[in-house]
């Protein structure tokens, strides 16, 4: 049976027991079961069947999702075994339990939410208890009366926690007005929406990450990262990795090949003959090429690889200083052959690996040197790829990988330094080549 705390008025709160309430209404004793019956329990007289209980619970939640004005903190109801109640006494056969709950909700037509008042000589307490936002559990039962009340039937619904509270004699509103689910608390931050609901109801989130892993991947709800089975990769384990790297190493995390020097293509099967690129800068024997076009991070990675190189790896302050100096000189006369680019920034070969919870270079090496700008990385917009940011003196920033940036390719060996073809205006380069070479050479000796 349900232990309740009814108040002195219908649809209220306060001390007491359900048997006392029903005795006052029509009988000396009645049994009322929670909505969720255990399979091993036999139904008790007056108890609802599993189907009836589910129907009433669904009805309550559907009505709670239709309040006007909309509720910002309305919780989804589950089953309960104690506290808070609504009662209706009617002639036997006059109405079903569904109709009774509809009558309670209809009281809302006489209730003013802004003033928290019911119309004169009207009753609204059934409605306010039914839509009390912080009530999260429900139990209902009905029983025919006997004795002097023969021919009558009692309908009771219990709510936990109860509602209909007052402050200094003034009733408080049953819920907070606002967009559906906009004021859910941390413990019930999920938003339940069914096909027959007008709005959402706050509930304990089944999946706080709001994501799922495909292909039998396992979701870590504390980090919201998918751990993919062998052969799959991607944020949701949605990419199948089955390629063979002919002349290179397979990177399962990115489902791609890292080609040996002199080979390119998706499977590192294409021989790239020297000279296969143009050096804009040479630092400690490595050749760096600044693109004149823009692409996404992975598009840039594939283009560098197609030329026999990789996206630049900056592993010392010396390389960072030289690249920042060179790119800064390009800013005043920055021309590109592809105008479809979104920023003045440049991709380098550093990405965040969720499986390792760290930034790694394209070649798989752990990043030991960093030059992130102040406040970075901040992961805004789920930025997993790293760019040289023009507004931060070409220090690093984590960015969304689908952003279209220019990029810097790096080659471990190559031809002698040649004039850049397209990285900057030819006239400017010819005028500055001697001066820039002198400055770079001086920096190399540091």
PDB file of C-alpha atoms in Angstrom, residues 237-445:
ATOM      1  CA  UNK A 237      33.706   4.793 -35.023  1.00  0.00           C
ATOM      2  CA  UNK A 238      31.907   5.420 -38.296  1.00  0.00           C
ATOM      3  CA  UNK A 239      34.923   5.038 -40.626  1.00  0.00           C
ATOM      4  CA  UNK A 240      36.076   1.581 -41.668  1.00  0.00           C
ATOM      5  CA  UNK A 241      39.831   1.281 -42.056  1.00  0.00           C
ATOM      6  CA  UNK A 242      40.873  -1.394 -44.506  1.00  0.00           C
ATOM      7  CA  UNK A 243      43.466   0.246 -46.744  1.00  0.00           C
ATOM      8  CA  UNK A 244      46.961  -1.080 -47.371  1.00  0.00           C
ATOM      9  CA  UNK A 245      49.952   1.255 -47.249  1.00  0.00           C
ATOM     10  CA  UNK A 246      52.356   0.079 -49.976  1.00  0.00           C
ATOM     11  CA  UNK A 247      55.277   2.361 -49.085  1.00  0.00           C
ATOM     12  CA  UNK A 248      54.379   3.786 -45.692  1.00  0.00           C
ATOM     13  CA  UNK A 249      52.837   3.221 -42.267  1.00  0.00           C
ATOM     14  CA  UNK A 250      49.143   2.868 -41.490  1.00  0.00           C
ATOM     15  CA  UNK A 251      47.729   5.328 -38.933  1.00  0.00           C
ATOM     16  CA  UNK A 252      44.614   3.669 -37.522  1.00  0.00           C
ATOM     17  CA  UNK A 253      43.560   6.742 -35.543  1.00  0.00           C
ATOM     18  CA  UNK A 254      43.182   8.717 -38.768  1.00  0.00           C
ATOM     19  CA  UNK A 255      42.503   5.759 -41.055  1.00  0.00           C
ATOM     20  CA  UNK A 256      45.225   6.929 -43.431  1.00  0.00           C
ATOM     21  CA  UNK A 257      48.768   6.230 -44.557  1.00  0.00           C
ATOM     22  CA  UNK A 258      51.924   8.126 -43.648  1.00  0.00           C
ATOM     23  CA  UNK A 259      54.050   7.690 -46.749  1.00  0.00           C
ATOM     24  CA  UNK A 260      57.764   7.102 -46.956  1.00  0.00           C
ATOM     25  CA  UNK A 261      59.767   9.968 -48.467  1.00  0.00           C
ATOM     26  CA  UNK A 262      59.372   9.976 -52.230  1.00  0.00           C
ATOM     27  CA  UNK A 263      55.959   8.288 -52.265  1.00  0.00           C
ATOM     28  CA  UNK A 264      52.474   9.756 -52.303  1.00  0.00           C
ATOM     29  CA  UNK A 265      48.821   8.940 -52.862  1.00  0.00           C
ATOM     30  CA  UNK A 266      46.170   7.539 -50.527  1.00  0.00           C
ATOM     31  CA  UNK A 267      47.973   4.176 -50.294  1.00  0.00           C
ATOM     32  CA  UNK A 268      51.517   5.491 -50.782  1.00  0.00           C
ATOM     33  CA  UNK A 269      51.749   3.591 -54.051  1.00  0.00           C
ATOM     34  CA  UNK A 270      52.718   6.509 -56.305  1.00  0.00           C
ATOM     35  CA  UNK A 271      56.391   7.261 -56.825  1.00  0.00           C
ATOM     36  CA  UNK A 272      57.036  11.020 -56.610  1.00  0.00           C
ATOM     37  CA  UNK A 273      60.080  12.108 -58.602  1.00  0.00           C
ATOM     38  CA  UNK A 274      62.317  15.026 -57.626  1.00  0.00           C
ATOM     39  CA  UNK A 275      61.847  17.875 -57.855  1.00  0.00           C
ATOM     40  CA  UNK A 276      58.335  17.350 -56.529  1.00  0.00           C
ATOM     41  CA  UNK A 277      57.868  20.598 -54.642  1.00  0.00           C
ATOM     42  CA  UNK A 278      59.144  24.120 -54.233  1.00  0.00           C
ATOM     43  CA  UNK A 279      60.889  25.245 -51.046  1.00  0.00           C
ATOM     44  CA  UNK A 280      59.927  28.566 -49.582  1.00  0.00           C
ATOM     45  CA  UNK A 281      62.155  28.036 -46.558  1.00  0.00           C
ATOM     46  CA  UNK A 282      64.846  25.571 -45.631  1.00  0.00           C
ATOM     47  CA  UNK A 283      65.528  25.085 -41.939  1.00  0.00           C
ATOM     48  CA  UNK A 284      68.179  22.615 -40.735  1.00  0.00           C
ATOM     49  CA  UNK A 285      67.976  20.649 -43.981  1.00  0.00           C
ATOM     50  CA  UNK A 286      64.167  20.398 -43.994  1.00  0.00           C
ATOM     51  CA  UNK A 287      62.224  22.086 -46.760  1.00  0.00           C
ATOM     52  CA  UNK A 288      58.993  24.011 -46.016  1.00  0.00           C
ATOM     53  CA  UNK A 289      56.455  24.942 -48.685  1.00  0.00           C
ATOM     54  CA  UNK A 290      53.690  27.479 -47.998  1.00  0.00           C
ATOM     55  CA  UNK A 291      50.570  26.742 -50.029  1.00  0.00           C
ATOM     56  CA  UNK A 292      48.896  29.322 -52.217  1.00  0.00           C
ATOM     57  CA  UNK A 293      45.526  27.586 -51.902  1.00  0.00           C
ATOM     58  CA  UNK A 294      43.210  26.707 -49.047  1.00  0.00           C
ATOM     59  CA  UNK A 295      41.737  23.408 -47.901  1.00  0.00           C
ATOM     60  CA  UNK A 296      40.385  21.576 -44.864  1.00  0.00           C
ATOM     61  CA  UNK A 297      42.912  20.002 -42.519  1.00  0.00           C
ATOM     62  CA  UNK A 298      42.593  16.535 -44.002  1.00  0.00           C
ATOM     63  CA  UNK A 299      42.497  17.904 -47.533  1.00  0.00           C
ATOM     64  CA  UNK A 300      45.729  19.776 -46.821  1.00  0.00           C
ATOM     65  CA  UNK A 301      47.249  16.647 -45.307  1.00  0.00           C
ATOM     66  CA  UNK A 302      46.514  14.630 -48.437  1.00  0.00           C
ATOM     67  CA  UNK A 303      47.923  17.342 -50.732  1.00  0.00           C
ATOM     68  CA  UNK A 304      51.174  17.493 -48.788  1.00  0.00           C
ATOM     69  CA  UNK A 305      51.357  13.730 -48.874  1.00  0.00           C
ATOM     70  CA  UNK A 306      50.692  13.733 -52.613  1.00  0.00           C
ATOM     71  CA  UNK A 307      53.795  15.885 -53.032  1.00  0.00           C
ATOM     72  CA  UNK A 308      55.852  13.434 -50.979  1.00  0.00           C
ATOM     73  CA  UNK A 309      55.779  15.378 -47.694  1.00  0.00           C
ATOM     74  CA  UNK A 310      53.743  15.912 -44.535  1.00  0.00           C
ATOM     75  CA  UNK A 311      52.022  18.851 -42.906  1.00  0.00           C
ATOM     76  CA  UNK A 312      54.700  20.814 -41.081  1.00  0.00           C
ATOM     77  CA  UNK A 313      55.965  19.569 -37.718  1.00  0.00           C
ATOM     78  CA  UNK A 314      57.250  22.406 -35.551  1.00  0.00           C
ATOM     79  CA  UNK A 315      59.409  20.830 -32.878  1.00  0.00           C
ATOM     80  CA  UNK A 316      61.555  23.732 -31.716  1.00  0.00           C
ATOM     81  CA  UNK A 317      61.344  27.434 -30.956  1.00  0.00           C
ATOM     82  CA  UNK A 318      63.804  28.066 -33.772  1.00  0.00           C
ATOM     83  CA  UNK A 319      61.475  26.613 -36.425  1.00  0.00           C
ATOM     84  CA  UNK A 320      58.513  28.435 -34.884  1.00  0.00           C
ATOM     85  CA  UNK A 321      60.322  31.790 -34.936  1.00  0.00           C
ATOM     86  CA  UNK A 322      61.457  31.425 -38.549  1.00  0.00           C
ATOM     87  CA  UNK A 323      58.028  30.388 -39.828  1.00  0.00           C
ATOM     88  CA  UNK A 324      56.289  33.159 -37.862  1.00  0.00           C
ATOM     89  CA  UNK A 325      58.756  35.703 -39.261  1.00  0.00           C
ATOM     90  CA  UNK A 326      58.267  34.498 -42.828  1.00  0.00           C
ATOM     91  CA  UNK A 327      54.456  34.350 -42.631  1.00  0.00           C
ATOM     92  CA  UNK A 328      54.354  37.785 -41.001  1.00  0.00           C
ATOM     93  CA  UNK A 329      56.181  39.212 -44.007  1.00  0.00           C
ATOM     94  CA  UNK A 330      53.574  37.672 -46.315  1.00  0.00           C
ATOM     95  CA  UNK A 331      50.655  39.280 -44.530  1.00  0.00           C
ATOM     96  CA  UNK A 332      50.784  42.704 -46.228  1.00  0.00           C
ATOM     97  CA  UNK A 333      50.795  41.193 -49.713  1.00  0.00           C
ATOM     98  CA  UNK A 334      48.958  37.952 -49.087  1.00  0.00           C
ATOM     99  CA  UNK A 335      47.625  36.643 -52.404  1.00  0.00           C
ATOM    100  CA  UNK A 336      46.124  33.223 -53.025  1.00  0.00           C
ATOM    101  CA  UNK A 337      45.142  31.419 -56.184  1.00  0.00           C
ATOM    102  CA  UNK A 338      42.039  29.985 -54.474  1.00  0.00           C
ATOM    103  CA  UNK A 339      39.834  32.713 -53.001  1.00  0.00           C
ATOM    104  CA  UNK A 340      37.654  30.174 -51.177  1.00  0.00           C
ATOM    105  CA  UNK A 341      39.444  30.354 -47.857  1.00  0.00           C
ATOM    106  CA  UNK A 342      38.029  31.431 -44.499  1.00  0.00           C
ATOM    107  CA  UNK A 343      41.013  32.721 -42.513  1.00  0.00           C
ATOM    108  CA  UNK A 344      44.541  34.061 -42.814  1.00  0.00           C
ATOM    109  CA  UNK A 345      45.768  31.077 -40.818  1.00  0.00           C
ATOM    110  CA  UNK A 346      47.862  28.045 -41.813  1.00  0.00           C
ATOM    111  CA  UNK A 347      47.441  24.365 -40.976  1.00  0.00           C
ATOM    112  CA  UNK A 348      50.321  22.437 -39.420  1.00  0.00           C
ATOM    113  CA  UNK A 349      50.385  18.681 -38.837  1.00  0.00           C
ATOM    114  CA  UNK A 350      49.171  18.586 -35.233  1.00  0.00           C
ATOM    115  CA  UNK A 351      45.838  17.066 -34.161  1.00  0.00           C
ATOM    116  CA  UNK A 352      44.196  16.095 -30.889  1.00  0.00           C
ATOM    117  CA  UNK A 353      43.851  12.324 -30.474  1.00  0.00           C
ATOM    118  CA  UNK A 354      40.873  11.476 -28.278  1.00  0.00           C
ATOM    119  CA  UNK A 355      42.034   7.906 -27.697  1.00  0.00           C
ATOM    120  CA  UNK A 356      45.334   9.169 -26.265  1.00  0.00           C
ATOM    121  CA  UNK A 357      43.929  12.388 -24.779  1.00  0.00           C
ATOM    122  CA  UNK A 358      46.857  14.348 -26.228  1.00  0.00           C
ATOM    123  CA  UNK A 359      48.024  16.249 -29.295  1.00  0.00           C
ATOM    124  CA  UNK A 360      50.087  14.211 -31.763  1.00  0.00           C
ATOM    125  CA  UNK A 361      51.896  15.009 -34.991  1.00  0.00           C
ATOM    126  CA  UNK A 362      50.709  13.424 -38.227  1.00  0.00           C
ATOM    127  CA  UNK A 363      53.621  10.990 -38.069  1.00  0.00           C
ATOM    128  CA  UNK A 364      52.382   9.755 -34.691  1.00  0.00           C
ATOM    129  CA  UNK A 365      55.062  11.462 -32.624  1.00  0.00           C
ATOM    130  CA  UNK A 366      54.089  13.039 -29.319  1.00  0.00           C
ATOM    131  CA  UNK A 367      54.327  16.831 -29.255  1.00  0.00           C
ATOM    132  CA  UNK A 368      57.182  17.926 -26.974  1.00  0.00           C
ATOM    133  CA  UNK A 369      57.415  21.585 -28.041  1.00  0.00           C
ATOM    134  CA  UNK A 370      54.357  23.844 -27.938  1.00  0.00           C
ATOM    135  CA  UNK A 371      53.641  27.405 -28.953  1.00  0.00           C
ATOM    136  CA  UNK A 372      49.908  27.737 -28.261  1.00  0.00           C
ATOM    137  CA  UNK A 373      48.571  31.292 -28.061  1.00  0.00           C
ATOM    138  CA  UNK A 374      47.330  32.622 -24.710  1.00  0.00           C
ATOM    139  CA  UNK A 375      44.179  30.781 -23.619  1.00  0.00           C
ATOM    140  CA  UNK A 376      44.684  27.994 -26.150  1.00  0.00           C
ATOM    141  CA  UNK A 377      43.889  25.207 -26.728  1.00  0.00           C
ATOM    142  CA  UNK A 378      40.297  25.852 -25.631  1.00  0.00           C
ATOM    143  CA  UNK A 379      38.473  23.225 -27.727  1.00  0.00           C
ATOM    144  CA  UNK A 380      35.813  25.739 -28.750  1.00  0.00           C
ATOM    145  CA  UNK A 381      33.758  24.274 -31.567  1.00  0.00           C
ATOM    146  CA  UNK A 382      35.381  20.872 -30.965  1.00  0.00           C
ATOM    147  CA  UNK A 383      38.641  22.042 -32.522  1.00  0.00           C
ATOM    148  CA  UNK A 384      40.869  19.002 -32.930  1.00  0.00           C
ATOM    149  CA  UNK A 385      43.282  20.393 -35.561  1.00  0.00           C
ATOM    150  CA  UNK A 386      45.999  23.002 -35.028  1.00  0.00           C
ATOM    151  CA  UNK A 387      46.650  26.140 -37.071  1.00  0.00           C
ATOM    152  CA  UNK A 388      49.163  28.992 -37.010  1.00  0.00           C
ATOM    153  CA  UNK A 389      46.894  31.912 -36.115  1.00  0.00           C
ATOM    154  CA  UNK A 390      47.669  35.222 -37.813  1.00  0.00           C
ATOM    155  CA  UNK A 391      45.960  37.334 -35.122  1.00  0.00           C
ATOM    156  CA  UNK A 392      48.182  35.742 -32.454  1.00  0.00           C
ATOM    157  CA  UNK A 393      51.526  36.359 -34.206  1.00  0.00           C
ATOM    158  CA  UNK A 394      51.259  32.871 -35.739  1.00  0.00           C
ATOM    159  CA  UNK A 395      51.219  31.089 -32.429  1.00  0.00           C
ATOM    160  CA  UNK A 396      49.037  27.984 -32.314  1.00  0.00           C
ATOM    161  CA  UNK A 397      45.262  27.625 -32.012  1.00  0.00           C
ATOM    162  CA  UNK A 398      43.039  24.541 -32.022  1.00  0.00           C
ATOM    163  CA  UNK A 399      40.443  24.827 -34.779  1.00  0.00           C
ATOM    164  CA  UNK A 400      37.658  22.803 -36.382  1.00  0.00           C
ATOM    165  CA  UNK A 401      39.257  20.498 -38.933  1.00  0.00           C
ATOM    166  CA  UNK A 402      36.781  21.375 -41.672  1.00  0.00           C
ATOM    167  CA  UNK A 403      37.838  25.038 -41.675  1.00  0.00           C
ATOM    168  CA  UNK A 404      39.527  26.037 -44.943  1.00  0.00           C
ATOM    169  CA  UNK A 405      43.027  27.369 -44.263  1.00  0.00           C
ATOM    170  CA  UNK A 406      46.218  27.650 -46.246  1.00  0.00           C
ATOM    171  CA  UNK A 407      48.823  25.144 -45.088  1.00  0.00           C
ATOM    172  CA  UNK A 408      52.532  24.402 -44.770  1.00  0.00           C
ATOM    173  CA  UNK A 409      54.087  21.212 -46.126  1.00  0.00           C
ATOM    174  CA  UNK A 410      57.411  19.862 -44.875  1.00  0.00           C
ATOM    175  CA  UNK A 411      59.865  17.622 -46.719  1.00  0.00           C
ATOM    176  CA  UNK A 412      62.786  15.800 -45.196  1.00  0.00           C
ATOM    177  CA  UNK A 413      64.901  16.032 -48.309  1.00  0.00           C
ATOM    178  CA  UNK A 414      64.586  17.799 -51.636  1.00  0.00           C
ATOM    179  CA  UNK A 415      66.146  20.009 -54.284  1.00  0.00           C
ATOM    180  CA  UNK A 416      68.071  23.215 -53.634  1.00  0.00           C
ATOM    181  CA  UNK A 417      66.019  26.197 -52.598  1.00  0.00           C
ATOM    182  CA  UNK A 418      64.029  27.601 -55.509  1.00  0.00           C
ATOM    183  CA  UNK A 419      61.848  30.688 -55.785  1.00  0.00           C
ATOM    184  CA  UNK A 420      58.319  30.130 -54.517  1.00  0.00           C
ATOM    185  CA  UNK A 421      55.652  29.611 -57.134  1.00  0.00           C
ATOM    186  CA  UNK A 422      52.521  31.226 -55.799  1.00  0.00           C
ATOM    187  CA  UNK A 423      53.229  31.410 -52.085  1.00  0.00           C
ATOM    188  CA  UNK A 424      53.591  35.176 -52.480  1.00  0.00           C
ATOM    189  CA  UNK A 425      53.701  37.682 -55.362  1.00  0.00           C
ATOM    190  CA  UNK A 426      56.663  37.019 -57.665  1.00  0.00           C
ATOM    191  CA  UNK A 427      57.724  40.657 -57.759  1.00  0.00           C
ATOM    192  CA  UNK A 428      57.828  40.924 -53.994  1.00  0.00           C
ATOM    193  CA  UNK A 429      59.761  37.657 -53.714  1.00  0.00           C
ATOM    194  CA  UNK A 430      62.395  38.745 -56.230  1.00  0.00           C
ATOM    195  CA  UNK A 431      62.869  42.019 -54.397  1.00  0.00           C
ATOM    196  CA  UNK A 432      63.151  40.367 -51.007  1.00  0.00           C
ATOM    197  CA  UNK A 433      64.859  37.059 -51.760  1.00  0.00           C
ATOM    198  CA  UNK A 434      68.396  38.174 -50.996  1.00  0.00           C
ATOM    199  CA  UNK A 435      67.369  39.953 -47.824  1.00  0.00           C
ATOM    200  CA  UNK A 436      65.200  37.107 -46.573  1.00  0.00           C
ATOM    201  CA  UNK A 437      67.837  34.463 -47.321  1.00  0.00           C
ATOM    202  CA  UNK A 438      70.363  36.468 -45.332  1.00  0.00           C
ATOM    203  CA  UNK A 439      67.979  36.779 -42.378  1.00  0.00           C
ATOM    204  CA  UNK A 440      67.018  33.090 -42.439  1.00  0.00           C
ATOM    205  CA  UNK A 441      70.661  32.042 -42.691  1.00  0.00           C
ATOM    206  CA  UNK A 442      71.434  34.192 -39.691  1.00  0.00           C
ATOM    207  CA  UNK A 443      68.644  32.578 -37.718  1.00  0.00           C
ATOM    208  CA  UNK A 444      69.837  29.112 -38.692  1.00  0.00           C
ATOM    209  CA  UNK A 445      73.212  29.746 -37.089  1.00  0.00           C
TER     210      UNK A 445
END
